[in-house]
Every structure is written in structure tokens, then in C-alpha cells.
Amino acid sequence: MSEIKKSFLSVDGNTAAALESYNFAEVAAIYPITPSSPIAEYIDLYASQGKKSFFDNTVKVVEMQSEAGAAGPVHGALQAGSYAVTYTASQGLLLMLPNIYKIVGEMLP
């Protein structure tokens, strides 16, 4: 029986959140100007480096022109059956509310 070698990585909360959300996403809609955190930039970096997610694919990153615009591709990807993510600050979340109400009303994940 072969021994499994464990490795550890010390990171801040933004990097940890980016690593885990990248691993469980197929589509990421980003608006990287958002001042919330560097998570969107990390996601874009991982995808440009060809990093594979847990689904054994590179996450498709879509850069949008606004917070409200970033919610649109998430909605479409969820309707198509993909796991989709976006990142925002509290003010950006308010701009996403119309799409969020539709996503919740359609009982999408």
C-alpha cells in the first residue's frame, strides 16, 4: 500500500475562498473592478494558467462590464445546468438583486 503524502499551504481568507470556489465552479462571471476582494483576480489567474477544477476542466471566466451584468451569465449558466459563481461587494449585490430574484424564483442552485 502506497503512502499518501500530504502537503499544506498557508493562505489568507481571500485565497482560500478563491481556491475552493474555483474547484467547485464551471463558469465564473467576474467584474474585477469590484473593491470587495481580490478573489475575482485569483479566479482569472487560475483559469489563465489552465488550472483544473474538481470537475477536471478549466473554469470558463467571463469578464463583464458591471455588477448587474455579471449576474446575467450566472443566471444563464445555472439554467443550462452548470455550476456558476460570481463575486461582489455589498453595493454590487444590490445591483444583482433583479437577477437574484429570478434565480431564486426559478429554484436554481
PDB file of N, CA and C in Angstrom:
ATOM      1  N   MET A   1       0.850  -1.177   0.000  1.00  0.00           N
ATOM      2  CA  MET A   1       0.000   0.000   0.000  1.00  0.00           C
ATOM      3  C   MET A   1       0.895   1.239   0.000  1.00  0.00           C
ATOM      4  N   SER A   2       0.640   2.134  -0.934  1.00  0.00           N
ATOM      5  CA  SER A   2       1.474   3.334  -1.020  1.00  0.00           C
ATOM      6  C   SER A   2       1.025   4.371  -0.001  1.00  0.00           C
ATOM      7  N   GLU A   3       1.975   5.142   0.435  1.00  0.00           N
ATOM      8  CA  GLU A   3       1.704   6.178   1.431  1.00  0.00           C
ATOM      9  C   GLU A   3       1.296   7.468   0.724  1.00  0.00           C
ATOM     10  N   ILE A   4       0.256   8.104   1.217  1.00  0.00           N
ATOM     11  CA  ILE A   4      -0.205   9.369   0.648  1.00  0.00           C
ATOM     12  C   ILE A   4       0.550  10.501   1.321  1.00  0.00           C
ATOM     13  N   LYS A   5       1.183  11.320   0.500  1.00  0.00           N
ATOM     14  CA  LYS A   5       1.940  12.454   1.031  1.00  0.00           C
ATOM     15  C   LYS A   5       1.028  13.674   1.074  1.00  0.00           C
ATOM     16  N   LYS A   6       0.894  14.257   2.239  1.00  0.00           N
ATOM     17  CA  LYS A   6       0.074  15.445   2.410  1.00  0.00           C
ATOM     18  C   LYS A   6       0.941  16.689   2.257  1.00  0.00           C
ATOM     19  N   SER A   7       0.338  17.715   1.692  1.00  0.00           N
ATOM     20  CA  SER A   7       1.034  18.996   1.631  1.00  0.00           C
ATOM     21  C   SER A   7       0.080  20.073   2.132  1.00  0.00           C
ATOM     22  N   PHE A   8       0.629  21.073   2.757  1.00  0.00           N
ATOM     23  CA  PHE A   8      -0.164  22.143   3.333  1.00  0.00           C
ATOM     24  C   PHE A   8       0.263  23.467   2.734  1.00  0.00           C
ATOM     25  N   LEU A   9      -0.679  24.393   2.680  1.00  0.00           N
ATOM     26  CA  LEU A   9      -0.424  25.710   2.124  1.00  0.00           C
ATOM     27  C   LEU A   9      -1.056  26.737   3.043  1.00  0.00           C
ATOM     28  N   SER A  10      -0.272  27.677   3.526  1.00  0.00           N
ATOM     29  CA  SER A  10      -0.802  28.749   4.366  1.00  0.00           C
ATOM     30  C   SER A  10      -1.212  29.917   3.475  1.00  0.00           C
ATOM     31  N   VAL A  11      -2.487  30.285   3.530  1.00  0.00           N
ATOM     32  CA  VAL A  11      -3.001  31.368   2.692  1.00  0.00           C
ATOM     33  C   VAL A  11      -3.948  32.247   3.501  1.00  0.00           C
ATOM     34  N   ASP A  12      -4.252  33.416   2.961  1.00  0.00           N
ATOM     35  CA  ASP A  12      -5.244  34.275   3.602  1.00  0.00           C
ATOM     36  C   ASP A  12      -6.649  33.820   3.201  1.00  0.00           C
ATOM     37  N   GLY A  13      -7.657  34.442   3.779  1.00  0.00           N
ATOM     38  CA  GLY A  13      -9.045  34.048   3.530  1.00  0.00           C
ATOM     39  C   GLY A  13      -9.483  34.224   2.090  1.00  0.00           C
ATOM     40  N   ASN A  14      -9.023  35.295   1.423  1.00  0.00           N
ATOM     41  CA  ASN A  14      -9.400  35.518   0.027  1.00  0.00           C
ATOM     42  C   ASN A  14      -8.851  34.423  -0.879  1.00  0.00           C
ATOM     43  N   THR A  15      -7.618  34.023  -0.649  1.00  0.00           N
ATOM     44  CA  THR A  15      -7.016  32.965  -1.456  1.00  0.00           C
ATOM     45  C   THR A  15      -7.711  31.639  -1.196  1.00  0.00           C
ATOM     46  N   ALA A  16      -8.018  31.355   0.053  1.00  0.00           N
ATOM     47  CA  ALA A  16      -8.726  30.109   0.386  1.00  0.00           C
ATOM     48  C   ALA A  16     -10.098  30.069  -0.280  1.00  0.00           C
ATOM     49  N   ALA A  17     -10.829  31.179  -0.217  1.00  0.00           N
ATOM     50  CA  ALA A  17     -12.150  31.241  -0.852  1.00  0.00           C
ATOM     51  C   ALA A  17     -12.035  31.079  -2.365  1.00  0.00           C
ATOM     52  N   ALA A  18     -11.024  31.700  -2.968  1.00  0.00           N
ATOM     53  CA  ALA A  18     -10.834  31.594  -4.412  1.00  0.00           C
ATOM     54  C   ALA A  18     -10.493  30.160  -4.822  1.00  0.00           C
ATOM     55  N   LEU A  19      -9.608  29.514  -4.079  1.00  0.00           N
ATOM     56  CA  LEU A  19      -9.233  28.137  -4.403  1.00  0.00           C
ATOM     57  C   LEU A  19     -10.438  27.203  -4.331  1.00  0.00           C
ATOM     58  N   GLU A  20     -11.214  27.312  -3.279  1.00  0.00           N
ATOM     59  CA  GLU A  20     -12.356  26.408  -3.116  1.00  0.00           C
ATOM     60  C   GLU A  20     -13.479  26.712  -4.102  1.00  0.00           C
ATOM     61  N   SER A  21     -13.779  27.983  -4.325  1.00  0.00           N
ATOM     62  CA  SER A  21     -14.853  28.283  -5.280  1.00  0.00           C
ATOM     63  C   SER A  21     -14.437  27.912  -6.695  1.00  0.00           C
ATOM     64  N   TYR A  22     -13.152  28.040  -7.022  1.00  0.00           N
ATOM     65  CA  TYR A  22     -12.666  27.625  -8.336  1.00  0.00           C
ATOM     66  C   TYR A  22     -12.849  26.123  -8.516  1.00  0.00           C
ATOM     67  N   ASN A  23     -12.547  25.366  -7.491  1.00  0.00           N
ATOM     68  CA  ASN A  23     -12.647  23.911  -7.588  1.00  0.00           C
ATOM     69  C   ASN A  23     -14.066  23.417  -7.797  1.00  0.00           C
ATOM     70  N   PHE A  24     -15.061  24.169  -7.376  1.00  0.00           N
ATOM     71  CA  PHE A  24     -16.443  23.729  -7.483  1.00  0.00           C
ATOM     72  C   PHE A  24     -17.249  24.526  -8.496  1.00  0.00           C
ATOM     73  N   ALA A  25     -16.595  25.199  -9.438  1.00  0.00           N
ATOM     74  CA  ALA A  25     -17.286  26.004 -10.438  1.00  0.00           C
ATOM     75  C   ALA A  25     -16.965  25.511 -11.837  1.00  0.00           C
ATOM     76  N   GLU A  26     -17.897  25.775 -12.747  1.00  0.00           N
ATOM     77  CA  GLU A  26     -17.653  25.535 -14.165  1.00  0.00           C
ATOM     78  C   GLU A  26     -17.613  26.863 -14.925  1.00  0.00           C
ATOM     79  N   VAL A  27     -18.345  27.854 -14.408  1.00  0.00           N
ATOM     80  CA  VAL A  27     -18.407  29.187 -15.016  1.00  0.00           C
ATOM     81  C   VAL A  27     -18.232  30.223 -13.910  1.00  0.00           C
ATOM     82  N   ALA A  28     -17.413  31.239 -14.173  1.00  0.00           N
ATOM     83  CA  ALA A  28     -17.239  32.352 -13.230  1.00  0.00           C
ATOM     84  C   ALA A  28     -17.452  33.654 -13.996  1.00  0.00           C
ATOM     85  N   ALA A  29     -18.464  34.405 -13.591  1.00  0.00           N
ATOM     86  CA  ALA A  29     -18.723  35.721 -14.185  1.00  0.00           C
ATOM     87  C   ALA A  29     -18.141  36.758 -13.233  1.00  0.00           C
ATOM     88  N   ILE A  30     -17.181  37.526 -13.725  1.00  0.00           N
ATOM     89  CA  ILE A  30     -16.491  38.464 -12.841  1.00  0.00           C
ATOM     90  C   ILE A  30     -16.608  39.890 -13.339  1.00  0.00           C
ATOM     91  N   TYR A  31     -16.563  40.789 -12.406  1.00  0.00           N
ATOM     92  CA  TYR A  31     -16.426  42.219 -12.656  1.00  0.00           C
ATOM     93  C   TYR A  31     -15.264  42.640 -11.767  1.00  0.00           C
ATOM     94  N   PRO A  32     -14.032  42.534 -12.272  1.00  0.00           N
ATOM     95  CA  PRO A  32     -12.851  42.641 -11.403  1.00  0.00           C
ATOM     96  C   PRO A  32     -12.578  44.017 -10.803  1.00  0.00           C
ATOM     97  N   ILE A  33     -13.361  45.017 -11.141  1.00  0.00           N
ATOM     98  CA  ILE A  33     -13.140  46.334 -10.555  1.00  0.00           C
ATOM     99  C   ILE A  33     -13.732  46.398  -9.150  1.00  0.00           C
ATOM    100  N   THR A  34     -14.575  45.439  -8.832  1.00  0.00           N
ATOM    101  CA  THR A  34     -15.221  45.399  -7.529  1.00  0.00           C
ATOM    102  C   THR A  34     -14.188  45.507  -6.411  1.00  0.00           C
ATOM    103  N   PRO A  35     -14.377  46.424  -5.482  1.00  0.00           N
ATOM    104  CA  PRO A  35     -13.396  46.584  -4.395  1.00  0.00           C
ATOM    105  C   PRO A  35     -13.558  45.589  -3.255  1.00  0.00           C
ATOM    106  N   SER A  36     -14.388  44.554  -3.430  1.00  0.00           N
ATOM    107  CA  SER A  36     -14.670  43.636  -2.331  1.00  0.00           C
ATOM    108  C   SER A  36     -13.451  42.829  -1.912  1.00  0.00           C
ATOM    109  N   SER A  37     -12.735  42.272  -2.864  1.00  0.00           N
ATOM    110  CA  SER A  37     -11.588  41.429  -2.557  1.00  0.00           C
ATOM    111  C   SER A  37     -10.888  41.062  -3.856  1.00  0.00           C
ATOM    112  N   PRO A  38      -9.720  40.444  -3.754  1.00  0.00           N
ATOM    113  CA  PRO A  38      -9.007  40.013  -4.968  1.00  0.00           C
ATOM    114  C   PRO A  38      -9.446  38.633  -5.485  1.00  0.00           C
ATOM    115  N   ILE A  39     -10.553  38.113  -4.992  1.00  0.00           N
ATOM    116  CA  ILE A  39     -10.959  36.762  -5.368  1.00  0.00           C
ATOM    117  C   ILE A  39     -11.160  36.639  -6.878  1.00  0.00           C
ATOM    118  N   ALA A  40     -11.824  37.602  -7.503  1.00  0.00           N
ATOM    119  CA  ALA A  40     -12.068  37.528  -8.947  1.00  0.00           C
ATOM    120  C   ALA A  40     -10.759  37.486  -9.731  1.00  0.00           C
ATOM    121  N   GLU A  41      -9.773  38.260  -9.290  1.00  0.00           N
ATOM    122  CA  GLU A  41      -8.478  38.233  -9.976  1.00  0.00           C
ATOM    123  C   GLU A  41      -7.800  36.874  -9.827  1.00  0.00           C
ATOM    124  N   TYR A  42      -7.925  36.256  -8.651  1.00  0.00           N
ATOM    125  CA  TYR A  42      -7.353  34.924  -8.455  1.00  0.00           C
ATOM    126  C   TYR A  42      -8.018  33.905  -9.385  1.00  0.00           C
ATOM    127  N   ILE A  43      -9.332  33.974  -9.508  1.00  0.00           N
ATOM    128  CA  ILE A  43     -10.074  33.056 -10.372  1.00  0.00           C
ATOM    129  C   ILE A  43      -9.600  33.211 -11.812  1.00  0.00           C
ATOM    130  N   ASP A  44      -9.464  34.455 -12.255  1.00  0.00           N
ATOM    131  CA  ASP A  44      -8.994  34.728 -13.610  1.00  0.00           C
ATOM    132  C   ASP A  44      -7.574  34.195 -13.802  1.00  0.00           C
ATOM    133  N   LEU A  45      -6.722  34.356 -12.808  1.00  0.00           N
ATOM    134  CA  LEU A  45      -5.350  33.865 -12.870  1.00  0.00           C
ATOM    135  C   LEU A  45      -5.315  32.344 -12.976  1.00  0.00           C
ATOM    136  N   TYR A  46      -6.074  31.664 -12.126  1.00  0.00           N
ATOM    137  CA  TYR A  46      -6.098  30.198 -12.151  1.00  0.00           C
ATOM    138  C   TYR A  46      -6.558  29.689 -13.523  1.00  0.00           C
ATOM    139  N   ALA A  47      -7.599  30.304 -14.073  1.00  0.00           N
ATOM    140  CA  ALA A  47      -8.116  29.875 -15.375  1.00  0.00           C
ATOM    141  C   ALA A  47      -7.088  30.120 -16.481  1.00  0.00           C
ATOM    142  N   SER A  48      -6.409  31.276 -16.431  1.00  0.00           N
ATOM    143  CA  SER A  48      -5.410  31.579 -17.469  1.00  0.00           C
ATOM    144  C   SER A  48      -4.208  30.645 -17.383  1.00  0.00           C
ATOM    145  N   GLN A  49      -3.956  30.088 -16.206  1.00  0.00           N
ATOM    146  CA  GLN A  49      -2.867  29.126 -16.034  1.00  0.00           C
ATOM    147  C   GLN A  49      -3.288  27.697 -16.387  1.00  0.00           C
ATOM    148  N   GLY A  50      -4.572  27.516 -16.714  1.00  0.00           N
ATOM    149  CA  GLY A  50      -5.068  26.190 -17.083  1.00  0.00           C
ATOM    150  C   GLY A  50      -5.304  25.264 -15.908  1.00  0.00           C
ATOM    151  N   LYS A  51      -5.433  25.821 -14.704  1.00  0.00           N
ATOM    152  CA  LYS A  51      -5.678  25.003 -13.513  1.00  0.00           C
ATOM    153  C   LYS A  51      -6.998  24.245 -13.674  1.00  0.00           C
ATOM    154  N   LYS A  52      -6.987  22.983 -13.336  1.00  0.00           N
ATOM    155  CA  LYS A  52      -8.189  22.142 -13.441  1.00  0.00           C
ATOM    156  C   LYS A  52      -8.991  22.202 -12.142  1.00  0.00           C
ATOM    157  N   SER A  53     -10.319  22.214 -12.284  1.00  0.00           N
ATOM    158  CA  SER A  53     -11.201  22.176 -11.120  1.00  0.00           C
ATOM    159  C   SER A  53     -11.446  20.718 -10.736  1.00  0.00           C
ATOM    160  N   PHE A  54     -12.282  20.496  -9.721  1.00  0.00           N
ATOM    161  CA  PHE A  54     -12.618  19.131  -9.326  1.00  0.00           C
ATOM    162  C   PHE A  54     -13.384  18.407 -10.427  1.00  0.00           C
ATOM    163  N   PHE A  55     -13.963  19.167 -11.371  1.00  0.00           N
ATOM    164  CA  PHE A  55     -14.697  18.580 -12.484  1.00  0.00           C
ATOM    165  C   PHE A  55     -13.761  18.266 -13.656  1.00  0.00           C
ATOM    166  N   ASP A  56     -12.455  18.409 -13.438  1.00  0.00           N
ATOM    167  CA  ASP A  56     -11.413  18.143 -14.430  1.00  0.00           C
ATOM    168  C   ASP A  56     -11.532  19.037 -15.664  1.00  0.00           C
ATOM    169  N   ASN A  57     -11.921  20.273 -15.448  1.00  0.00           N
ATOM    170  CA  ASN A  57     -11.946  21.239 -16.537  1.00  0.00           C
ATOM    171  C   ASN A  57     -11.430  22.582 -16.043  1.00  0.00           C
ATOM    172  N   THR A  58     -11.083  23.436 -16.973  1.00  0.00           N
ATOM    173  CA  THR A  58     -10.689  24.796 -16.636  1.00  0.00           C
ATOM    174  C   THR A  58     -11.955  25.636 -16.555  1.00  0.00           C
ATOM    175  N   VAL A  59     -12.087  26.430 -15.520  1.00  0.00           N
ATOM    176  CA  VAL A  59     -13.287  27.252 -15.342  1.00  0.00           C
ATOM    177  C   VAL A  59     -13.356  28.288 -16.454  1.00  0.00           C
ATOM    178  N   LYS A  60     -14.535  28.425 -17.052  1.00  0.00           N
ATOM    179  CA  LYS A  60     -14.774  29.430 -18.084  1.00  0.00           C
ATOM    180  C   LYS A  60     -15.023  30.758 -17.383  1.00  0.00           C
ATOM    181  N   VAL A  61     -14.130  31.719 -17.572  1.00  0.00           N
ATOM    182  CA  VAL A  61     -14.242  33.025 -16.932  1.00  0.00           C
ATOM    183  C   VAL A  61     -14.799  34.025 -17.939  1.00  0.00           C
ATOM    184  N   VAL A  62     -15.853  34.722 -17.536  1.00  0.00           N
ATOM    185  CA  VAL A  62     -16.472  35.745 -18.363  1.00  0.00           C
ATOM    186  C   VAL A  62     -16.342  37.066 -17.631  1.00  0.00           C
ATOM    187  N   GLU A  63     -15.634  38.017 -18.218  1.00  0.00           N
ATOM    188  CA  GLU A  63     -15.469  39.333 -17.587  1.00  0.00           C
ATOM    189  C   GLU A  63     -16.545  40.269 -18.108  1.00  0.00           C
ATOM    190  N   MET A  64     -17.346  40.790 -17.206  1.00  0.00           N
ATOM    191  CA  MET A  64     -18.466  41.650 -17.580  1.00  0.00           C
ATOM    192  C   MET A  64     -18.150  43.118 -17.296  1.00  0.00           C
ATOM    193  N   GLN A  65     -19.063  44.012 -17.722  1.00  0.00           N
ATOM    194  CA  GLN A  65     -18.834  45.449 -17.597  1.00  0.00           C
ATOM    195  C   GLN A  65     -19.507  46.079 -16.389  1.00  0.00           C
ATOM    196  N   SER A  66     -20.239  45.284 -15.620  1.00  0.00           N
ATOM    197  CA  SER A  66     -20.886  45.821 -14.422  1.00  0.00           C
ATOM    198  C   SER A  66     -21.266  44.675 -13.502  1.00  0.00           C
ATOM    199  N   GLU A  67     -21.634  45.019 -12.283  1.00  0.00           N
ATOM    200  CA  GLU A  67     -22.107  44.011 -11.331  1.00  0.00           C
ATOM    201  C   GLU A  67     -23.405  43.383 -11.824  1.00  0.00           C
ATOM    202  N   ALA A  68     -24.312  44.222 -12.299  1.00  0.00           N
ATOM    203  CA  ALA A  68     -25.582  43.700 -12.806  1.00  0.00           C
ATOM    204  C   ALA A  68     -25.335  42.784 -13.996  1.00  0.00           C
ATOM    205  N   GLY A  69     -24.378  43.147 -14.833  1.00  0.00           N
ATOM    206  CA  GLY A  69     -24.040  42.315 -15.981  1.00  0.00           C
ATOM    207  C   GLY A  69     -23.441  40.985 -15.587  1.00  0.00           C
ATOM    208  N   ALA A  70     -22.706  40.934 -14.497  1.00  0.00           N
ATOM    209  CA  ALA A  70     -22.088  39.682 -14.049  1.00  0.00           C
ATOM    210  C   ALA A  70     -23.134  38.677 -13.569  1.00  0.00           C
ATOM    211  N   ALA A  71     -24.262  39.158 -13.105  1.00  0.00           N
ATOM    212  CA  ALA A  71     -25.309  38.253 -12.638  1.00  0.00           C
ATOM    213  C   ALA A  71     -26.006  37.551 -13.806  1.00  0.00           C
ATOM    214  N   GLY A  72     -26.005  38.158 -14.985  1.00  0.00           N
ATOM    215  CA  GLY A  72     -26.659  37.574 -16.158  1.00  0.00           C
ATOM    216  C   GLY A  72     -26.060  36.246 -16.597  1.00  0.00           C
ATOM    217  N   PRO A  73     -24.737  36.179 -16.826  1.00  0.00           N
ATOM    218  CA  PRO A  73     -24.147  34.887 -17.200  1.00  0.00           C
ATOM    219  C   PRO A  73     -24.291  33.812 -16.122  1.00  0.00           C
ATOM    220  N   VAL A  74     -24.294  34.227 -14.867  1.00  0.00           N
ATOM    221  CA  VAL A  74     -24.512  33.253 -13.790  1.00  0.00           C
ATOM    222  C   VAL A  74     -25.906  32.652 -13.935  1.00  0.00           C
ATOM    223  N   HIS A  75     -26.892  33.491 -14.181  1.00  0.00           N
ATOM    224  CA  HIS A  75     -28.268  33.033 -14.358  1.00  0.00           C
ATOM    225  C   HIS A  75     -28.364  32.071 -15.545  1.00  0.00           C
ATOM    226  N   GLY A  76     -27.771  32.445 -16.665  1.00  0.00           N
ATOM    227  CA  GLY A  76     -27.820  31.587 -17.844  1.00  0.00           C
ATOM    228  C   GLY A  76     -27.102  30.267 -17.640  1.00  0.00           C
ATOM    229  N   ALA A  77     -25.943  30.307 -16.993  1.00  0.00           N
ATOM    230  CA  ALA A  77     -25.185  29.081 -16.748  1.00  0.00           C
ATOM    231  C   ALA A  77     -25.955  28.143 -15.818  1.00  0.00           C
ATOM    232  N   LEU A  78     -26.600  28.714 -14.806  1.00  0.00           N
ATOM    233  CA  LEU A  78     -27.403  27.886 -13.896  1.00  0.00           C
ATOM    234  C   LEU A  78     -28.578  27.246 -14.636  1.00  0.00           C
ATOM    235  N   GLN A  79     -29.208  27.994 -15.528  1.00  0.00           N
ATOM    236  CA  GLN A  79     -30.315  27.438 -16.308  1.00  0.00           C
ATOM    237  C   GLN A  79     -29.846  26.303 -17.211  1.00  0.00           C
ATOM    238  N   ALA A  80     -28.612  26.386 -17.677  1.00  0.00           N
ATOM    239  CA  ALA A  80     -28.065  25.348 -18.552  1.00  0.00           C
ATOM    240  C   ALA A  80     -27.547  24.140 -17.769  1.00  0.00           C
ATOM    241  N   GLY A  81     -27.545  24.232 -16.448  1.00  0.00           N
ATOM    242  CA  GLY A  81     -27.121  23.105 -15.625  1.00  0.00           C
ATOM    243  C   GLY A  81     -25.677  23.147 -15.167  1.00  0.00           C
ATOM    244  N   SER A  82     -25.021  24.284 -15.311  1.00  0.00           N
ATOM    245  CA  SER A  82     -23.631  24.425 -14.863  1.00  0.00           C
ATOM    246  C   SER A  82     -23.575  24.978 -13.454  1.00  0.00           C
ATOM    247  N   TYR A  83     -22.458  24.742 -12.805  1.00  0.00           N
ATOM    248  CA  TYR A  83     -22.190  25.369 -11.518  1.00  0.00           C
ATOM    249  C   TYR A  83     -21.523  26.706 -11.813  1.00  0.00           C
ATOM    250  N   ALA A  84     -22.136  27.798 -11.373  1.00  0.00           N
ATOM    251  CA  ALA A  84     -21.631  29.129 -11.695  1.00  0.00           C
ATOM    252  C   ALA A  84     -21.431  29.952 -10.436  1.00  0.00           C
ATOM    253  N   VAL A  85     -20.445  30.862 -10.499  1.00  0.00           N
ATOM    254  CA  VAL A  85     -20.134  31.722  -9.363  1.00  0.00           C
ATOM    255  C   VAL A  85     -19.881  33.145  -9.842  1.00  0.00           C
ATOM    256  N   THR A  86     -20.042  34.078  -8.921  1.00  0.00           N
ATOM    257  CA  THR A  86     -19.631  35.453  -9.124  1.00  0.00           C
ATOM    258  C   THR A  86     -19.226  36.002  -7.769  1.00  0.00           C
ATOM    259  N   TYR A  87     -18.560  37.129  -7.769  1.00  0.00           N
ATOM    260  CA  TYR A  87     -18.032  37.703  -6.528  1.00  0.00           C
ATOM    261  C   TYR A  87     -18.379  39.179  -6.520  1.00  0.00           C
ATOM    262  N   THR A  88     -18.757  39.704  -5.348  1.00  0.00           N
ATOM    263  CA  THR A  88     -19.165  41.098  -5.292  1.00  0.00           C
ATOM    264  C   THR A  88     -19.015  41.652  -3.889  1.00  0.00           C
ATOM    265  N   ALA A  89     -19.198  42.955  -3.787  1.00  0.00           N
ATOM    266  CA  ALA A  89     -19.261  43.647  -2.503  1.00  0.00           C
ATOM    267  C   ALA A  89     -20.735  43.911  -2.200  1.00  0.00           C
ATOM    268  N   SER A  90     -21.014  44.461  -1.039  1.00  0.00           N
ATOM    269  CA  SER A  90     -22.407  44.680  -0.650  1.00  0.00           C
ATOM    270  C   SER A  90     -23.141  45.598  -1.626  1.00  0.00           C
ATOM    271  N   GLN A  91     -22.474  46.633  -2.128  1.00  0.00           N
ATOM    272  CA  GLN A  91     -23.129  47.541  -3.070  1.00  0.00           C
ATOM    273  C   GLN A  91     -23.399  46.832  -4.395  1.00  0.00           C
ATOM    274  N   GLY A  92     -22.482  45.978  -4.819  1.00  0.00           N
ATOM    275  CA  GLY A  92     -22.680  45.225  -6.057  1.00  0.00           C
ATOM    276  C   GLY A  92     -23.807  44.223  -5.935  1.00  0.00           C
ATOM    277  N   LEU A  93     -23.975  43.672  -4.746  1.00  0.00           N
ATOM    278  CA  LEU A  93     -25.063  42.719  -4.527  1.00  0.00           C
ATOM    279  C   LEU A  93     -26.412  43.387  -4.765  1.00  0.00           C
ATOM    280  N   LEU A  94     -26.543  44.636  -4.374  1.00  0.00           N
ATOM    281  CA  LEU A  94     -27.793  45.361  -4.616  1.00  0.00           C
ATOM    282  C   LEU A  94     -28.081  45.481  -6.106  1.00  0.00           C
ATOM    283  N   LEU A  95     -27.049  45.648  -6.914  1.00  0.00           N
ATOM    284  CA  LEU A  95     -27.243  45.741  -8.361  1.00  0.00           C
ATOM    285  C   LEU A  95     -27.606  44.395  -8.980  1.00  0.00           C
ATOM    286  N   MET A  96     -27.290  43.313  -8.285  1.00  0.00           N
ATOM    287  CA  MET A  96     -27.597  41.972  -8.786  1.00  0.00           C
ATOM    288  C   MET A  96     -28.992  41.486  -8.381  1.00  0.00           C
ATOM    289  N   LEU A  97     -29.676  42.224  -7.515  1.00  0.00           N
ATOM    290  CA  LEU A  97     -30.944  41.748  -6.964  1.00  0.00           C
ATOM    291  C   LEU A  97     -31.992  41.330  -8.003  1.00  0.00           C
ATOM    292  N   PRO A  98     -32.196  42.062  -9.084  1.00  0.00           N
ATOM    293  CA  PRO A  98     -33.212  41.594 -10.049  1.00  0.00           C
ATOM    294  C   PRO A  98     -32.923  40.181 -10.564  1.00  0.00           C
ATOM    295  N   ASN A  99     -31.669  39.902 -10.887  1.00  0.00           N
ATOM    296  CA  ASN A  99     -31.325  38.559 -11.349  1.00  0.00           C
ATOM    297  C   ASN A  99     -31.416  37.540 -10.222  1.00  0.00           C
ATOM    298  N   ILE A 100     -31.023  37.932  -9.024  1.00  0.00           N
ATOM    299  CA  ILE A 100     -31.086  37.006  -7.897  1.00  0.00           C
ATOM    300  C   ILE A 100     -32.526  36.587  -7.630  1.00  0.00           C
ATOM    301  N   TYR A 101     -33.475  37.533  -7.717  1.00  0.00           N
ATOM    302  CA  TYR A 101     -34.891  37.176  -7.539  1.00  0.00           C
ATOM    303  C   TYR A 101     -35.339  36.181  -8.601  1.00  0.00           C
ATOM    304  N   LYS A 102     -34.880  36.345  -9.835  1.00  0.00           N
ATOM    305  CA  LYS A 102     -35.244  35.391 -10.883  1.00  0.00           C
ATOM    306  C   LYS A 102     -34.617  34.032 -10.620  1.00  0.00           C
ATOM    307  N   ILE A 103     -33.351  34.003 -10.216  1.00  0.00           N
ATOM    308  CA  ILE A 103     -32.666  32.743  -9.933  1.00  0.00           C
ATOM    309  C   ILE A 103     -33.376  31.982  -8.816  1.00  0.00           C
ATOM    310  N   VAL A 104     -33.720  32.691  -7.750  1.00  0.00           N
ATOM    311  CA  VAL A 104     -34.419  32.066  -6.617  1.00  0.00           C
ATOM    312  C   VAL A 104     -35.821  31.645  -7.034  1.00  0.00           C
ATOM    313  N   GLY A 105     -36.524  32.474  -7.782  1.00  0.00           N
ATOM    314  CA  GLY A 105     -37.879  32.142  -8.229  1.00  0.00           C
ATOM    315  C   GLY A 105     -37.921  30.920  -9.125  1.00  0.00           C
ATOM    316  N   GLU A 106     -36.851  30.692  -9.869  1.00  0.00           N
ATOM    317  CA  GLU A 106     -36.769  29.516 -10.738  1.00  0.00           C
ATOM    318  C   GLU A 106     -36.207  28.307  -9.999  1.00  0.00           C
ATOM    319  N   MET A 107     -35.913  28.473  -8.717  1.00  0.00           N
ATOM    320  CA  MET A 107     -35.380  27.420  -7.863  1.00  0.00           C
ATOM    321  C   MET A 107     -34.113  26.786  -8.437  1.00  0.00           C
ATOM    322  N   LEU A 108     -33.213  27.647  -8.938  1.00  0.00           N
ATOM    323  CA  LEU A 108     -31.928  27.187  -9.451  1.00  0.00           C
ATOM    324  C   LEU A 108     -30.934  27.094  -8.296  1.00  0.00           C
ATOM    325  N   PRO A 109     -29.901  26.261  -8.438  1.00  0.00           N
ATOM    326  CA  PRO A 109     -28.960  26.098  -7.332  1.00  0.00           C
ATOM    327  C   PRO A 109     -28.116  27.337  -7.082  1.00  0.00           C
TER     328      PRO A 109
END
